[in-house]
mmCIF file of C-alpha atoms in Angstrom:
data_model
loop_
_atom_site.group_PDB
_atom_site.id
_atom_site.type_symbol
_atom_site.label_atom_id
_atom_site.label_comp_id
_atom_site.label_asym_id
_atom_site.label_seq_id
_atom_site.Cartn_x
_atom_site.Cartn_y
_atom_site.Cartn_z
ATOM 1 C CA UNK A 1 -5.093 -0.492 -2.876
ATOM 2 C CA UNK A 2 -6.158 1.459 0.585
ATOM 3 C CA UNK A 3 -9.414 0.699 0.322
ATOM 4 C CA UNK A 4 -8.606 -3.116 -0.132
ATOM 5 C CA UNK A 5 -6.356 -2.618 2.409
ATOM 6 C CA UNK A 6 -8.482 -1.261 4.236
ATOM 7 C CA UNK A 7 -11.462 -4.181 4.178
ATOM 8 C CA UNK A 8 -13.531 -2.965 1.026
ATOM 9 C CA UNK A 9 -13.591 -6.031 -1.201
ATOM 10 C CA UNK A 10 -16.369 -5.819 -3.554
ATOM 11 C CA UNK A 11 -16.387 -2.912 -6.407
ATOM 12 C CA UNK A 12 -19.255 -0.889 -5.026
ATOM 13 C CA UNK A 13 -17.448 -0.806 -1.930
ATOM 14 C CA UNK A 14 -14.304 0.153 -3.459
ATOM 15 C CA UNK A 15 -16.245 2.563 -5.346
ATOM 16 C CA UNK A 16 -17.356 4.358 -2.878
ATOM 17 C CA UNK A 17 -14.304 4.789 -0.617
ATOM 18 C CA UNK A 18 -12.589 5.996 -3.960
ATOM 19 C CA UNK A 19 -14.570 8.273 -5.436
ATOM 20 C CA UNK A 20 -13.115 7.742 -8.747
ATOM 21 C CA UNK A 21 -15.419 7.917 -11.766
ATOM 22 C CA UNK A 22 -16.945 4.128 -12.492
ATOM 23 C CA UNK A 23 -14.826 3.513 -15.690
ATOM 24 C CA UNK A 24 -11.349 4.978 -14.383
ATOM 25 C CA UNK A 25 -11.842 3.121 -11.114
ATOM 26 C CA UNK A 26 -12.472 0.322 -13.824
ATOM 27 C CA UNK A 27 -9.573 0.314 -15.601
ATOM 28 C CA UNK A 28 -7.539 0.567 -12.420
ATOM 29 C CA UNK A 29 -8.584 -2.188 -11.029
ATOM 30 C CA UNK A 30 -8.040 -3.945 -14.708
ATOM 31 C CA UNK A 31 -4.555 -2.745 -14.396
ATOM 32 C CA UNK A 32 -3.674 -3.713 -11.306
ATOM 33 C CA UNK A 33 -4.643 -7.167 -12.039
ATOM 34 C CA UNK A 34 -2.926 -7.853 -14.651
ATOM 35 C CA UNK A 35 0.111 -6.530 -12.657
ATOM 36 C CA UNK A 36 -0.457 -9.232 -10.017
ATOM 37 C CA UNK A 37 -0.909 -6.358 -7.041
ATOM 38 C CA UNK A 38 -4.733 -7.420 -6.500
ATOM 39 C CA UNK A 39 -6.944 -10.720 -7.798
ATOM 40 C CA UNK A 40 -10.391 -11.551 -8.273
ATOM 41 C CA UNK A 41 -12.013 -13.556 -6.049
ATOM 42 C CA UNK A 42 -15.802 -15.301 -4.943
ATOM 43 C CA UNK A 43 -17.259 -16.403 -1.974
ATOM 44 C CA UNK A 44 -19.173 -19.012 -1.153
ATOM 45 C CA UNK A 45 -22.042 -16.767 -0.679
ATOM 46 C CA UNK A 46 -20.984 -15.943 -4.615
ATOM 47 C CA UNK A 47 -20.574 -12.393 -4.260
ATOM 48 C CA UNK A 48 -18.039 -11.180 -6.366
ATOM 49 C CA UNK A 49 -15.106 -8.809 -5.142
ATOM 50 C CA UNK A 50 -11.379 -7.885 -4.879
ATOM 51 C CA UNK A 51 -8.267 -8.882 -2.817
ATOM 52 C CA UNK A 52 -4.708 -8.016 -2.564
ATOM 53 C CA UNK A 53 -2.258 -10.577 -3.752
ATOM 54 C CA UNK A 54 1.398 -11.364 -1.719
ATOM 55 C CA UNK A 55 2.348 -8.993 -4.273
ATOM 56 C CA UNK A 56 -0.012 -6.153 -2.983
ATOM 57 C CA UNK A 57 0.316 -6.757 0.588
ATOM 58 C CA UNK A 58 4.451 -6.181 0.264
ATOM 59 C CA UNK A 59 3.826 -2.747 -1.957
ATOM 60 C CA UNK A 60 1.521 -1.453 1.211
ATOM 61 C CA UNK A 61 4.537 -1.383 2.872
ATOM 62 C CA UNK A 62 6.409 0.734 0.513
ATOM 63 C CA UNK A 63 3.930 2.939 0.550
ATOM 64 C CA UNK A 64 3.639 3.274 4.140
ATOM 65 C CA UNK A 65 6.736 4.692 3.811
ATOM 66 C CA UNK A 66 5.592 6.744 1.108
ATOM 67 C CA UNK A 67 3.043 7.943 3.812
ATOM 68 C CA UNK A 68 5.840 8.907 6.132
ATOM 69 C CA UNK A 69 7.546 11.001 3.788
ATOM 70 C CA UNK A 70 4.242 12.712 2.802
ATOM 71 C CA UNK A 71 4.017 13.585 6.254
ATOM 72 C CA UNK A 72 6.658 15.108 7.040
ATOM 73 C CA UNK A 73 6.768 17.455 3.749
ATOM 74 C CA UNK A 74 2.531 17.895 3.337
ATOM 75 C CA UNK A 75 1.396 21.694 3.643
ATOM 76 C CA UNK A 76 0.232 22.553 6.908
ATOM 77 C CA UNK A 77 -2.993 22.935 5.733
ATOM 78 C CA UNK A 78 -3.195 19.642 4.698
ATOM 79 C CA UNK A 79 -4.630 17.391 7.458
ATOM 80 C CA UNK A 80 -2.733 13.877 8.681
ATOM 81 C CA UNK A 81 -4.016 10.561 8.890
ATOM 82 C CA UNK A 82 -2.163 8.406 11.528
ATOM 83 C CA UNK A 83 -2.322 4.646 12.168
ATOM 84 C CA UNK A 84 -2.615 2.793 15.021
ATOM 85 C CA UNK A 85 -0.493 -0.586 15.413
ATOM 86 C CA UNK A 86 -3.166 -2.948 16.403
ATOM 87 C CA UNK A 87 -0.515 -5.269 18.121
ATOM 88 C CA UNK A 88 0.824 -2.650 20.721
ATOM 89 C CA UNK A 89 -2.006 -0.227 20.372
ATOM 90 C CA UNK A 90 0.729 2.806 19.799
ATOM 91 C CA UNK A 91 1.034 4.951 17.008
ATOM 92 C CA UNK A 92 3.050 3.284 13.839
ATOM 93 C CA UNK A 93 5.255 5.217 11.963
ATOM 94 C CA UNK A 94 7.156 3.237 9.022
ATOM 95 C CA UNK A 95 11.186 2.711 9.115
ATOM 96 C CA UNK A 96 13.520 1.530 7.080
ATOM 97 C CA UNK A 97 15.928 -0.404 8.762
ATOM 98 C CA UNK A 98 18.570 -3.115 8.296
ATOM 99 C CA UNK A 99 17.531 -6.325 8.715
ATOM 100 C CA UNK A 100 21.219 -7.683 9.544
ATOM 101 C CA UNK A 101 21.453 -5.105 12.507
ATOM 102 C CA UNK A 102 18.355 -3.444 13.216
ATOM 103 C CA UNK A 103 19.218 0.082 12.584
ATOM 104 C CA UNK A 104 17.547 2.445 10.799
ATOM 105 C CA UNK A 105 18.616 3.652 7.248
ATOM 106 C CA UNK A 106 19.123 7.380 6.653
ATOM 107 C CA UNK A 107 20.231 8.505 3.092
ATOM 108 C CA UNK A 108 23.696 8.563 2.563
ATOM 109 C CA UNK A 109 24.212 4.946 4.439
ATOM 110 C CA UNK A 110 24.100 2.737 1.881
ATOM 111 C CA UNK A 111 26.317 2.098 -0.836
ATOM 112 C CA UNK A 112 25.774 0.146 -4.270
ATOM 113 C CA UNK A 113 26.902 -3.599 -5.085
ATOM 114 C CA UNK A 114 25.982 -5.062 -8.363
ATOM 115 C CA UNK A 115 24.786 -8.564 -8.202
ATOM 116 C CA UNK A 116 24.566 -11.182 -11.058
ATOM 117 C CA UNK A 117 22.074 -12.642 -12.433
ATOM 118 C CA UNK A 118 21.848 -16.009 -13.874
ATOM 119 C CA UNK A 119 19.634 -16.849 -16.316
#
């Protein structure tokens, strides 16, 4: 997913930002397929490659978070990656926050409602 996310499209691309042996990197890809996080897709040039669904795009932002968290707890000797937010130019850093008011969502804040289901 980063390396789609990240403008590799076509497997050898993909392979090579990865690093993962051909046939695991293979049955990832498979996987996530079938899961509806990335599709197939061709060009008009017909060259063959990958993109992330809806579905995809909307789990990079889960993991962003993910990323934050990471962060925050990695060893020290473990170097950081940060992102720049191309729209402002500043550093991003992902939040949680409520989309009613705005605020941001610390543990502890939010309390469970069950919801039905029809069907």
């Amino acid at each position: 997913m980063r390396a789609l996310a990240f403008g590799a499209s076509r497997y050898t691309e993909i392979l090579r930002s990865v690093g993962a042996p051909r046939d695991v990197l293979s049955a990832r890809l498979k996987k996530l397929a079938e899961t509806g996080i990335i599709q197939a897709r061709s060009s008009e040039s017909g060259v063959a490659g990958y993109e992330l669904t809806q579905k995809g795009n909307d789990l990079g932002q889960v993991i962003l978070v993910l990323k934050r968290w990471g962060d925050l707890y990695k060893p020290d000797d473990v170097s950081q990656v940060d992102f720049t937010h191309t729209a402002c130019g500043n550093a991003f850093v992902a939040d949680v926050r409520c989309e009613a008011c705005g605020s941001s969502v610390k543990s502890g804040e939010l309390a469970v409602r069950s919801t039905e289901h029809e069907g």
